[in-house]
mmCIF file of C-alpha atoms and ligand atoms in Angstrom:
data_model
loop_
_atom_site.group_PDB
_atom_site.id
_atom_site.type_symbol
_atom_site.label_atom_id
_atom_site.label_comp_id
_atom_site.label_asym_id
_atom_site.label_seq_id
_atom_site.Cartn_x
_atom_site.Cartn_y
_atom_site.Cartn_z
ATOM 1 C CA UNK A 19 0.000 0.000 0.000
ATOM 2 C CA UNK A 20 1.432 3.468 -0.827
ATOM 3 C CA UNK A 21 0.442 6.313 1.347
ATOM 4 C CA UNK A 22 0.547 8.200 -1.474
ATOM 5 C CA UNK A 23 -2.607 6.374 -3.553
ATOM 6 C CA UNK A 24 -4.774 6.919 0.161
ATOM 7 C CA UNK A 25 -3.866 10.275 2.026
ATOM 8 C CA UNK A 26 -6.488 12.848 1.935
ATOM 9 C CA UNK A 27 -4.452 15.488 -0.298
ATOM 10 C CA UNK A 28 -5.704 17.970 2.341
ATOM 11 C CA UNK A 29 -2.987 16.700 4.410
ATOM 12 C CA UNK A 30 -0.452 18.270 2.431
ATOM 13 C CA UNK A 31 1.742 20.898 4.184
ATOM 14 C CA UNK A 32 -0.267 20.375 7.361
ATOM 15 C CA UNK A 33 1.652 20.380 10.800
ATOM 16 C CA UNK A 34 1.644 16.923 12.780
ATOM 17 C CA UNK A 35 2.442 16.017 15.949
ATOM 18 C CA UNK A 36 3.348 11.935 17.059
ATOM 19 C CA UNK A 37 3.816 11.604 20.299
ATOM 20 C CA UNK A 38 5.674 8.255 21.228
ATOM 21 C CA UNK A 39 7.047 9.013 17.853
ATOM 22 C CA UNK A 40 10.747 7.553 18.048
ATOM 23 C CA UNK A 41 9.667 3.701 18.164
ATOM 24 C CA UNK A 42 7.379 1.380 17.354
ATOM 25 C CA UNK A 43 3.980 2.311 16.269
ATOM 26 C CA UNK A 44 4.399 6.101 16.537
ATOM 27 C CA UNK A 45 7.414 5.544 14.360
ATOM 28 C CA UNK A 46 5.414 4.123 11.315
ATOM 29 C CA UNK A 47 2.553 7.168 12.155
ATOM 30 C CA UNK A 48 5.763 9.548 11.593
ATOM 31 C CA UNK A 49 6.489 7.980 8.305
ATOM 32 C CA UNK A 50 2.584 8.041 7.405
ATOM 33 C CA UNK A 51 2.503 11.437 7.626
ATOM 34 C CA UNK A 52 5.749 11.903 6.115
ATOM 35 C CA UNK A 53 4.698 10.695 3.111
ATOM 36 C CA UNK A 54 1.144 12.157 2.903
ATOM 37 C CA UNK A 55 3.229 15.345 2.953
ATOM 38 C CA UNK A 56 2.655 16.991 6.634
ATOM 39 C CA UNK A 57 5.894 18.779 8.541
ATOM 40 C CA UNK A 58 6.354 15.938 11.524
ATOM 41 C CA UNK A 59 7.126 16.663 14.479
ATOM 42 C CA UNK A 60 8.647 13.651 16.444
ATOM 43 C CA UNK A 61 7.917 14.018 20.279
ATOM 44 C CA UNK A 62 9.434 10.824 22.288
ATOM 45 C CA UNK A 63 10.842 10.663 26.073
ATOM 46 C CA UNK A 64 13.791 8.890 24.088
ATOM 47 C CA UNK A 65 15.251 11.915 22.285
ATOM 48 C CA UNK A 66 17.851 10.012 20.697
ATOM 49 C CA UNK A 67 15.049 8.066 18.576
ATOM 50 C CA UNK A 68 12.758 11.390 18.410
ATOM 51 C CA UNK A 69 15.859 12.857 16.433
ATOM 52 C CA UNK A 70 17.015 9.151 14.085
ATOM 53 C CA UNK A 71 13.337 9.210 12.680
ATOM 54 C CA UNK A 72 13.021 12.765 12.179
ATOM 55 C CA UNK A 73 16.639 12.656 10.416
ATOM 56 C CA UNK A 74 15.387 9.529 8.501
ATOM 57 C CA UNK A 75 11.931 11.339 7.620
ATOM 58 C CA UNK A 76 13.833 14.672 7.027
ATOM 59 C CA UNK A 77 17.128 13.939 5.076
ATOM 60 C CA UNK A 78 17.801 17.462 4.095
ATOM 61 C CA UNK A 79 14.816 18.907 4.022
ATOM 62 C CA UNK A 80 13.232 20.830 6.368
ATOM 63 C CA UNK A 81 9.955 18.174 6.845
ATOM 64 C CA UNK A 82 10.880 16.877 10.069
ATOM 65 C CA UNK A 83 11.963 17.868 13.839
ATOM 66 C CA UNK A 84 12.831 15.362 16.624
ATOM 67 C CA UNK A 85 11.760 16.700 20.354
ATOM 68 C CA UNK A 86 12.997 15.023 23.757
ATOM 69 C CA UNK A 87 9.523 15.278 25.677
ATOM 70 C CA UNK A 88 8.273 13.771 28.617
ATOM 71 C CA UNK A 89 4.554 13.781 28.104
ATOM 72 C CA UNK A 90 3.566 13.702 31.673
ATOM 73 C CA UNK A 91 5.663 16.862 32.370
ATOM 74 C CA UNK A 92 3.262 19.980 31.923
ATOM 75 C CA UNK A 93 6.440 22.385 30.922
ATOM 76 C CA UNK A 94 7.519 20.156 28.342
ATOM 77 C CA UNK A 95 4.490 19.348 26.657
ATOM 78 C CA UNK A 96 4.480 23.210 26.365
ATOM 79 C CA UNK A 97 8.248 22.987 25.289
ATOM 80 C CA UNK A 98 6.488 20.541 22.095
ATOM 81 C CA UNK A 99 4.127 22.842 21.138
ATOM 82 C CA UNK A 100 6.513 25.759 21.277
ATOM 83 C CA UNK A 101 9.180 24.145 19.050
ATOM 84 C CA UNK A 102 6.447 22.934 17.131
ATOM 85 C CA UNK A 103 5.434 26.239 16.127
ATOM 86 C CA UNK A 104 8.771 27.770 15.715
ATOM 87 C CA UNK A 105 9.906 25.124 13.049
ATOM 88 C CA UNK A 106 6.679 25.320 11.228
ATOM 89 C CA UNK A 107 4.399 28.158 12.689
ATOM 90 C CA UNK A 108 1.171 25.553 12.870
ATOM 91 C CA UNK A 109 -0.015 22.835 15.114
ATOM 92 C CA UNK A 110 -2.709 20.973 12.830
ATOM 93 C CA UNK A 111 -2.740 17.282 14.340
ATOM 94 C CA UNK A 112 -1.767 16.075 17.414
ATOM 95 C CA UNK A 113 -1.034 12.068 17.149
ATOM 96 C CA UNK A 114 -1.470 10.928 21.066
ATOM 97 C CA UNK A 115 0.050 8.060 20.895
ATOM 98 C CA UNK A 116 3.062 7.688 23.435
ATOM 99 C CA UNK A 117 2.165 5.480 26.588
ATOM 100 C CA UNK A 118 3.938 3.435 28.761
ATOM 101 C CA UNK A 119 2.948 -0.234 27.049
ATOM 102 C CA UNK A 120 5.812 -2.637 26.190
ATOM 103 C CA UNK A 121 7.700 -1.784 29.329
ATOM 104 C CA UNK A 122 5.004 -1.528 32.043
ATOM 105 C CA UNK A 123 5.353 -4.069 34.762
ATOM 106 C CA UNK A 124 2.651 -7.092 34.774
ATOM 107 C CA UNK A 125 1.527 -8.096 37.967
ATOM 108 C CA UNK A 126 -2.062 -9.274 39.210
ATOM 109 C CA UNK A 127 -3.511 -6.434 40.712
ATOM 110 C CA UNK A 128 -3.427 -7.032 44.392
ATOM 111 C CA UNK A 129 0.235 -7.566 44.332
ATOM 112 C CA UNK A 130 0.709 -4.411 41.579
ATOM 113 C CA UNK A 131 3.020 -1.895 43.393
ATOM 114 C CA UNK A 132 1.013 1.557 43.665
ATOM 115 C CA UNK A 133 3.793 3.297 42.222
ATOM 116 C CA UNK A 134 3.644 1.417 38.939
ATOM 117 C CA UNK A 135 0.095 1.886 38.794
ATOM 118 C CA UNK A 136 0.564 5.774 39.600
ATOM 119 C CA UNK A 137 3.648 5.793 36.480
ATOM 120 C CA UNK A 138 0.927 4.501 34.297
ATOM 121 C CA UNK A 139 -1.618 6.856 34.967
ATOM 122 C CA UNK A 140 0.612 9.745 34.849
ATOM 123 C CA UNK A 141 1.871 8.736 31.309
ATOM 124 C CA UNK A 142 -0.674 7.084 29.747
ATOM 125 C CA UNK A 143 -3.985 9.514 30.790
ATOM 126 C CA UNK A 144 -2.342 12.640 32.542
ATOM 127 C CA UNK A 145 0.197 12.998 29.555
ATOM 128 C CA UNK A 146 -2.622 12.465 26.914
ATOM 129 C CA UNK A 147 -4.365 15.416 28.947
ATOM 130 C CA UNK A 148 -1.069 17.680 28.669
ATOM 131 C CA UNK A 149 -0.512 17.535 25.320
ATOM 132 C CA UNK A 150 -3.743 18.008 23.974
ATOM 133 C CA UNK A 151 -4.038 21.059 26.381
ATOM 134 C CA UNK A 152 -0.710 22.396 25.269
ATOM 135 C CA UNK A 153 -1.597 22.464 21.265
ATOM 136 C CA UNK A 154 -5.141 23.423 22.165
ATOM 137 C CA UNK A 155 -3.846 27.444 21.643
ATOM 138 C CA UNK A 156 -2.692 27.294 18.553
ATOM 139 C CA UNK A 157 -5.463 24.806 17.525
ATOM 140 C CA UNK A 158 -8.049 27.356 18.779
ATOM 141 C CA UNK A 159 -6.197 30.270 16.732
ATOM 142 C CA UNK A 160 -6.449 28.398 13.903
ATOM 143 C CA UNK A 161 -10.587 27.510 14.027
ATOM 144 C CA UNK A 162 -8.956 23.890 12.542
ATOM 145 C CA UNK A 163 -7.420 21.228 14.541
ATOM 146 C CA UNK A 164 -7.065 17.251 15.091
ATOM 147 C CA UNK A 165 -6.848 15.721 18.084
ATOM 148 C CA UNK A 166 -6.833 11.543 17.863
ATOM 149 C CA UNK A 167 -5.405 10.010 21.071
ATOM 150 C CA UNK A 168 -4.973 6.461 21.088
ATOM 151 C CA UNK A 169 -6.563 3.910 23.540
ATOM 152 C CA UNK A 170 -6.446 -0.068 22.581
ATOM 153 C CA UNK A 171 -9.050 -3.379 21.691
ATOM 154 C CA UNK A 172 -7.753 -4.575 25.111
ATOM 155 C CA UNK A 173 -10.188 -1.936 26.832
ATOM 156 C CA UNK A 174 -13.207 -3.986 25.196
ATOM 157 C CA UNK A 175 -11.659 -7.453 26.771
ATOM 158 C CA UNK A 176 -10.069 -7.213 29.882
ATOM 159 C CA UNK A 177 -6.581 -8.596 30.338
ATOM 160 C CA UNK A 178 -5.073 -10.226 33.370
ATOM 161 C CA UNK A 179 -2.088 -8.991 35.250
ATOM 162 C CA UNK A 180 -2.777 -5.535 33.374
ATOM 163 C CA UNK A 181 -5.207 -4.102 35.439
ATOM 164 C CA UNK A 182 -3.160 -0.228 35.541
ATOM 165 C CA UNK A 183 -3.166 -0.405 31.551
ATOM 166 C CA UNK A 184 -6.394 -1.340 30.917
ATOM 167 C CA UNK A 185 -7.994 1.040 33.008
ATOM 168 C CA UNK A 186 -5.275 3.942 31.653
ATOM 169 C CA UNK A 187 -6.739 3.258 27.712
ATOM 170 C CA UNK A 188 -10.371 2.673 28.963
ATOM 171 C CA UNK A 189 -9.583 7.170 30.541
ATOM 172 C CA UNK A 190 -8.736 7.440 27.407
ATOM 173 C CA UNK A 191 -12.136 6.720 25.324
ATOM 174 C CA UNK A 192 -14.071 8.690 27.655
ATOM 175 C CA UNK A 193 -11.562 12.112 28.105
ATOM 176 C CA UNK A 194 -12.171 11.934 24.119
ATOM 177 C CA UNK A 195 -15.721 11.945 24.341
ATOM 178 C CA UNK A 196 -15.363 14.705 26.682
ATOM 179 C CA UNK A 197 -12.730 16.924 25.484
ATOM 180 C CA UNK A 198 -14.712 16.865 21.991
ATOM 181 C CA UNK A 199 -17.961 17.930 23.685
ATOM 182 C CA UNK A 200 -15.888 20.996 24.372
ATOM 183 C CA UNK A 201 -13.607 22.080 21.367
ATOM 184 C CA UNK A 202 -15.954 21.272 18.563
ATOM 185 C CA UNK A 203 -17.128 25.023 18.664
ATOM 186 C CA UNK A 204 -13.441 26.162 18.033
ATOM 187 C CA UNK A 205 -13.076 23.541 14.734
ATOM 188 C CA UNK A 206 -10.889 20.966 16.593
ATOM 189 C CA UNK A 207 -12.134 17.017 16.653
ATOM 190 C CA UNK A 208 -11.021 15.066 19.096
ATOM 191 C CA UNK A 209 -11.436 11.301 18.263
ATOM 192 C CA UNK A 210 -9.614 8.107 19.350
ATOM 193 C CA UNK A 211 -8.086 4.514 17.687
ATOM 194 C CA UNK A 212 -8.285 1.325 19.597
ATOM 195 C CA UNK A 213 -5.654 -0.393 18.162
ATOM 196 C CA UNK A 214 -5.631 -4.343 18.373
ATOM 197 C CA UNK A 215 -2.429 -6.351 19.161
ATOM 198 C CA UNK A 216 0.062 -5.056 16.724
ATOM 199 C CA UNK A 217 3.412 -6.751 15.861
ATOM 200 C CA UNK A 218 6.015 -3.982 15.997
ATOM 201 C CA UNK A 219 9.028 -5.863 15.927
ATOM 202 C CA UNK A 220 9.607 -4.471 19.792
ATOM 203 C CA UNK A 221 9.110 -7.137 22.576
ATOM 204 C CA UNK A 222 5.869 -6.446 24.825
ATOM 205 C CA UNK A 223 6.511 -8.055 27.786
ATOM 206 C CA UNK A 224 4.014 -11.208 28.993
ATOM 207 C CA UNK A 225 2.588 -11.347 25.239
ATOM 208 C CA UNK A 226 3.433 -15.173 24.487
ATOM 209 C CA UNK A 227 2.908 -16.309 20.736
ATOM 210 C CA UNK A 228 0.237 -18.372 22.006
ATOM 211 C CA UNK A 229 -1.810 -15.659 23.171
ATOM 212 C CA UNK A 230 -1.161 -13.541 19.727
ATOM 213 C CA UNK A 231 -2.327 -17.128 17.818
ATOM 214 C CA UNK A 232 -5.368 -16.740 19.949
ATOM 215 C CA UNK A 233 -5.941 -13.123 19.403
ATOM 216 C CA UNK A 234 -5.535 -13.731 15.738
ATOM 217 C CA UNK A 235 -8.577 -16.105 15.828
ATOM 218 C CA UNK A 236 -10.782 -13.926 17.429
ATOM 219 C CA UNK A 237 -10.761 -11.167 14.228
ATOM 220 C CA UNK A 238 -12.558 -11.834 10.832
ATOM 221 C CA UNK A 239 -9.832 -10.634 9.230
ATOM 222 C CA UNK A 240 -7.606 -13.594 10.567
ATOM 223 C CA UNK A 241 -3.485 -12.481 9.981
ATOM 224 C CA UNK A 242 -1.595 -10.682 12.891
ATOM 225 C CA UNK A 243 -2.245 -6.681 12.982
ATOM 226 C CA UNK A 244 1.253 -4.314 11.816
ATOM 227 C CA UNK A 245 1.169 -0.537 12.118
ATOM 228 C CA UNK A 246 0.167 0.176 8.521
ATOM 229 C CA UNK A 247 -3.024 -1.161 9.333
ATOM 230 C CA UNK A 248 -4.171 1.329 11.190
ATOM 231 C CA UNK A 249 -2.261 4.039 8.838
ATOM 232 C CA UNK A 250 -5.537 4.769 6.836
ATOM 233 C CA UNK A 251 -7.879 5.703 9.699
ATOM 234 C CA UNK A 252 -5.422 7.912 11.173
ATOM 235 C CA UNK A 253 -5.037 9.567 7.847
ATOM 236 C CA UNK A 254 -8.782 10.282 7.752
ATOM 237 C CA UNK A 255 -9.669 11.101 11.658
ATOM 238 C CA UNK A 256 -6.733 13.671 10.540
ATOM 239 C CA UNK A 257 -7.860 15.246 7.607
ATOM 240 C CA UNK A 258 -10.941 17.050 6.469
ATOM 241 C CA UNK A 259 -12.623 14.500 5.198
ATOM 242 C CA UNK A 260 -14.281 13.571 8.887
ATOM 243 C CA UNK A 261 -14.769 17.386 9.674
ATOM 244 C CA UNK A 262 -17.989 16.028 11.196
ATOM 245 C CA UNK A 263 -16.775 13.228 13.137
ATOM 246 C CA UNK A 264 -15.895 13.989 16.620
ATOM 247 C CA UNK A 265 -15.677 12.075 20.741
ATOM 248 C CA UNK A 266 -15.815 8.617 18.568
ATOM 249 C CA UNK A 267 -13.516 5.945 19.399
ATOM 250 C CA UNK A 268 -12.751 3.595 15.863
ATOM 251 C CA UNK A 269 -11.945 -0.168 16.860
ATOM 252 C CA UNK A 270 -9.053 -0.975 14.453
ATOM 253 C CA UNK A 271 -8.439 -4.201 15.122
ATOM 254 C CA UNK A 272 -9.459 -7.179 12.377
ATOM 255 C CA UNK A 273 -13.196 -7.229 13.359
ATOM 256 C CA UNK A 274 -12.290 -8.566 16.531
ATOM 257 C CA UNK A 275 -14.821 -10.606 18.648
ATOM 258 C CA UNK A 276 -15.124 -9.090 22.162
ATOM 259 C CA UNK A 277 -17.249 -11.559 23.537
HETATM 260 N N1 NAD B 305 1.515 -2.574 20.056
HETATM 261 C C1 NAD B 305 0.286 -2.934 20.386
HETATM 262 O O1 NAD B 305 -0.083 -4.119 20.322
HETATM 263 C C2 NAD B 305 -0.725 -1.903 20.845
HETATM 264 C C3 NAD B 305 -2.073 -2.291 20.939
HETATM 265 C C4 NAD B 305 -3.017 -1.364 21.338
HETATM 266 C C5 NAD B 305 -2.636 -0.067 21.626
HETATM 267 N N2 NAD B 305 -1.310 0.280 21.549
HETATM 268 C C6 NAD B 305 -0.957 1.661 21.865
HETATM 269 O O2 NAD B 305 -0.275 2.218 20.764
HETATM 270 C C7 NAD B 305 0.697 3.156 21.223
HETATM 271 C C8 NAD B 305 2.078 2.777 20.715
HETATM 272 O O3 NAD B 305 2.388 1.486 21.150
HETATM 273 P P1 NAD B 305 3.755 0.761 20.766
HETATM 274 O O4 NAD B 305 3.472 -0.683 20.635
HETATM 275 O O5 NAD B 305 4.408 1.471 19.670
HETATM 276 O O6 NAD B 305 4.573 0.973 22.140
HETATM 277 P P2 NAD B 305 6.148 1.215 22.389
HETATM 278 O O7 NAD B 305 6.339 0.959 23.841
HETATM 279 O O8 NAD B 305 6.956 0.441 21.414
HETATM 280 O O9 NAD B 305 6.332 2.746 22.064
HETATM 281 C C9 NAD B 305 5.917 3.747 22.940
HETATM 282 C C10 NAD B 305 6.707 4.990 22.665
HETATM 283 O O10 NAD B 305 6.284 5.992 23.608
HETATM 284 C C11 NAD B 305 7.431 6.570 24.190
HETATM 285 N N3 NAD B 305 7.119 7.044 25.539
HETATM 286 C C12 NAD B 305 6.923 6.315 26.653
HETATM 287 N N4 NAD B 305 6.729 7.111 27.705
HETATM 288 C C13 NAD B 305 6.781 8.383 27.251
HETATM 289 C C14 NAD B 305 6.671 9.646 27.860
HETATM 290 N N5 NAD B 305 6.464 9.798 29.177
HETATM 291 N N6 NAD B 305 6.776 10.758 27.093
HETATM 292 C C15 NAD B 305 7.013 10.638 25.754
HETATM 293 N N7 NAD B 305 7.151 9.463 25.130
HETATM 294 C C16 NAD B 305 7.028 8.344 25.869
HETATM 295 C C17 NAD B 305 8.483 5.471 24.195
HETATM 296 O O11 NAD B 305 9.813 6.002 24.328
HETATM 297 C C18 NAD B 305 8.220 4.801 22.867
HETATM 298 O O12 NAD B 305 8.952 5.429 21.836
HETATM 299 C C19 NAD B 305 0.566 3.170 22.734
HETATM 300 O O13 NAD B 305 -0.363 4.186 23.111
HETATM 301 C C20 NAD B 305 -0.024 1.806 23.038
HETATM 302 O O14 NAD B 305 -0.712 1.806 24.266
HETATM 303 C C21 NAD B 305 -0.344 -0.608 21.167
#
């Protein structure tokens, strides 16, 4: 699939920021947008990465900025949006994606320390908060902006020994329904993805290849889920093309049965 043949060619020359962007998912998001022809700006706690995809992205053009941020610090989600607009003077899209999820500790929930519970909860919902709320001034300037934070198909089943996780991504469907209910009269959406298992090529600790076989079963569309699946909504819940679409949460994830 080229980008190319399914980007909205609104998209062109807009301003996106991917949180999370300097691995893994948020990495192929970068490259999405990249390609559909937005300015990227990579935002990841791991500033070395942040700067190797926006150098790959970039070359020696101007497209692409890498950004050390630690999205559960207020000042530096402000930090984002202010180098943000200084490289390209517009926030368009904000790509919530960065959460604690391949290195959070498993543990069945009675025995879960309360400090790894409050790390989650501080990344994964109170930094979602933060940097929506830090491009929401240039989004409101602008009467135009896209919000799409990302919560995941494991909200819809339950998983054990990921109780701080599960209830992090579950904040996040309803803080979209809310936050939309109050920026729609300023032009900005606010909608979210629910990714299903997706094979990144990073290791996600406790997910065994017996429980990916199993998750694979449970989808219609039976082959294991990679980031350029979910590519094409992103594209769209980003573009102009859903200007009326806004506090919905998309399940991207095969058809997957949620019994
Ligand atoms: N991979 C999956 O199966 C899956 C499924 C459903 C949902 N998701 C969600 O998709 C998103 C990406 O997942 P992934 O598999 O690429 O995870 P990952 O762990 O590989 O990548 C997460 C990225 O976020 C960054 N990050 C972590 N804490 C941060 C912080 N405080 N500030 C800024 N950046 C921070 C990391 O450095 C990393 O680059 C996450 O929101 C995850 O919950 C993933």
């Amino acid at each position: 699939m080229s980008i190319k043949d399914i980007a909205p060619p609104d998209l062109q020359g807009r301003t996106v920021i991917v949180t999370g962007g300097g691995q893994g998912i948020g990495e192929a998001y970068s490259h999405a947008f990249a390609e559909a022809g937005c300015k990227v700006v990579v935002a990841d706690i791991n500033g070395d990465n942040a700067s190797k995809v926006a150098r790959e992205i970039a070359g020696n053009t101007d497209q692409a900025i890498g950004i050390e941020t630690d999205i559960s610090d207020e000042a530096e989600t402000q930090e984002m949006a202010s180098a943000a607009l200084a490289a390209f003077g517009r926030i368009d899209v904000l790509i919530n994606n960065a959460a604690l999820y391949t290195t959070v500790t498993r543990a069945i929930f009675d025995e879960l320390p309360l400090d790894e519970w409050r790390r989650v909860m501080d990344v994964n919902v109170t930094g979602t908060f933060l940097c929506a709320r830090a491009v929401l001034p240039a989004m409101r300037k602008q009467n135009w902006g896209r919000i799409v934070n990302v919560s995941s198909s494991t909200v819809a089943m339950g998983r054990p020994a990921f109780l701080h996780y599960v209830t992090s991504k579950a904040a996040v469907v309803g803080m979209t329904r809310s936050m939309a209910r109050e920026i729609g009269v300023d032009g900005i959406t606010v909608n979210c993805i629910m990714p299903g298992l997706t094979e990144t090529g990073i290791d996600a600790s406790g997910v065994d290849e017996d429980t990916r076989d199993l998750i694979v079963r449970m989808q219609a569309i039976p082959r294991r889920e990679v980031p350029q699946d979910l590519v094409g909504t992103l594209l769209y819940l980003a573009s102009e093309a859903s200007g009326f679409v806004t506090g919905q949460t998309i399940a991207v994830d095969g058809g997957t049965i949620h019994l």
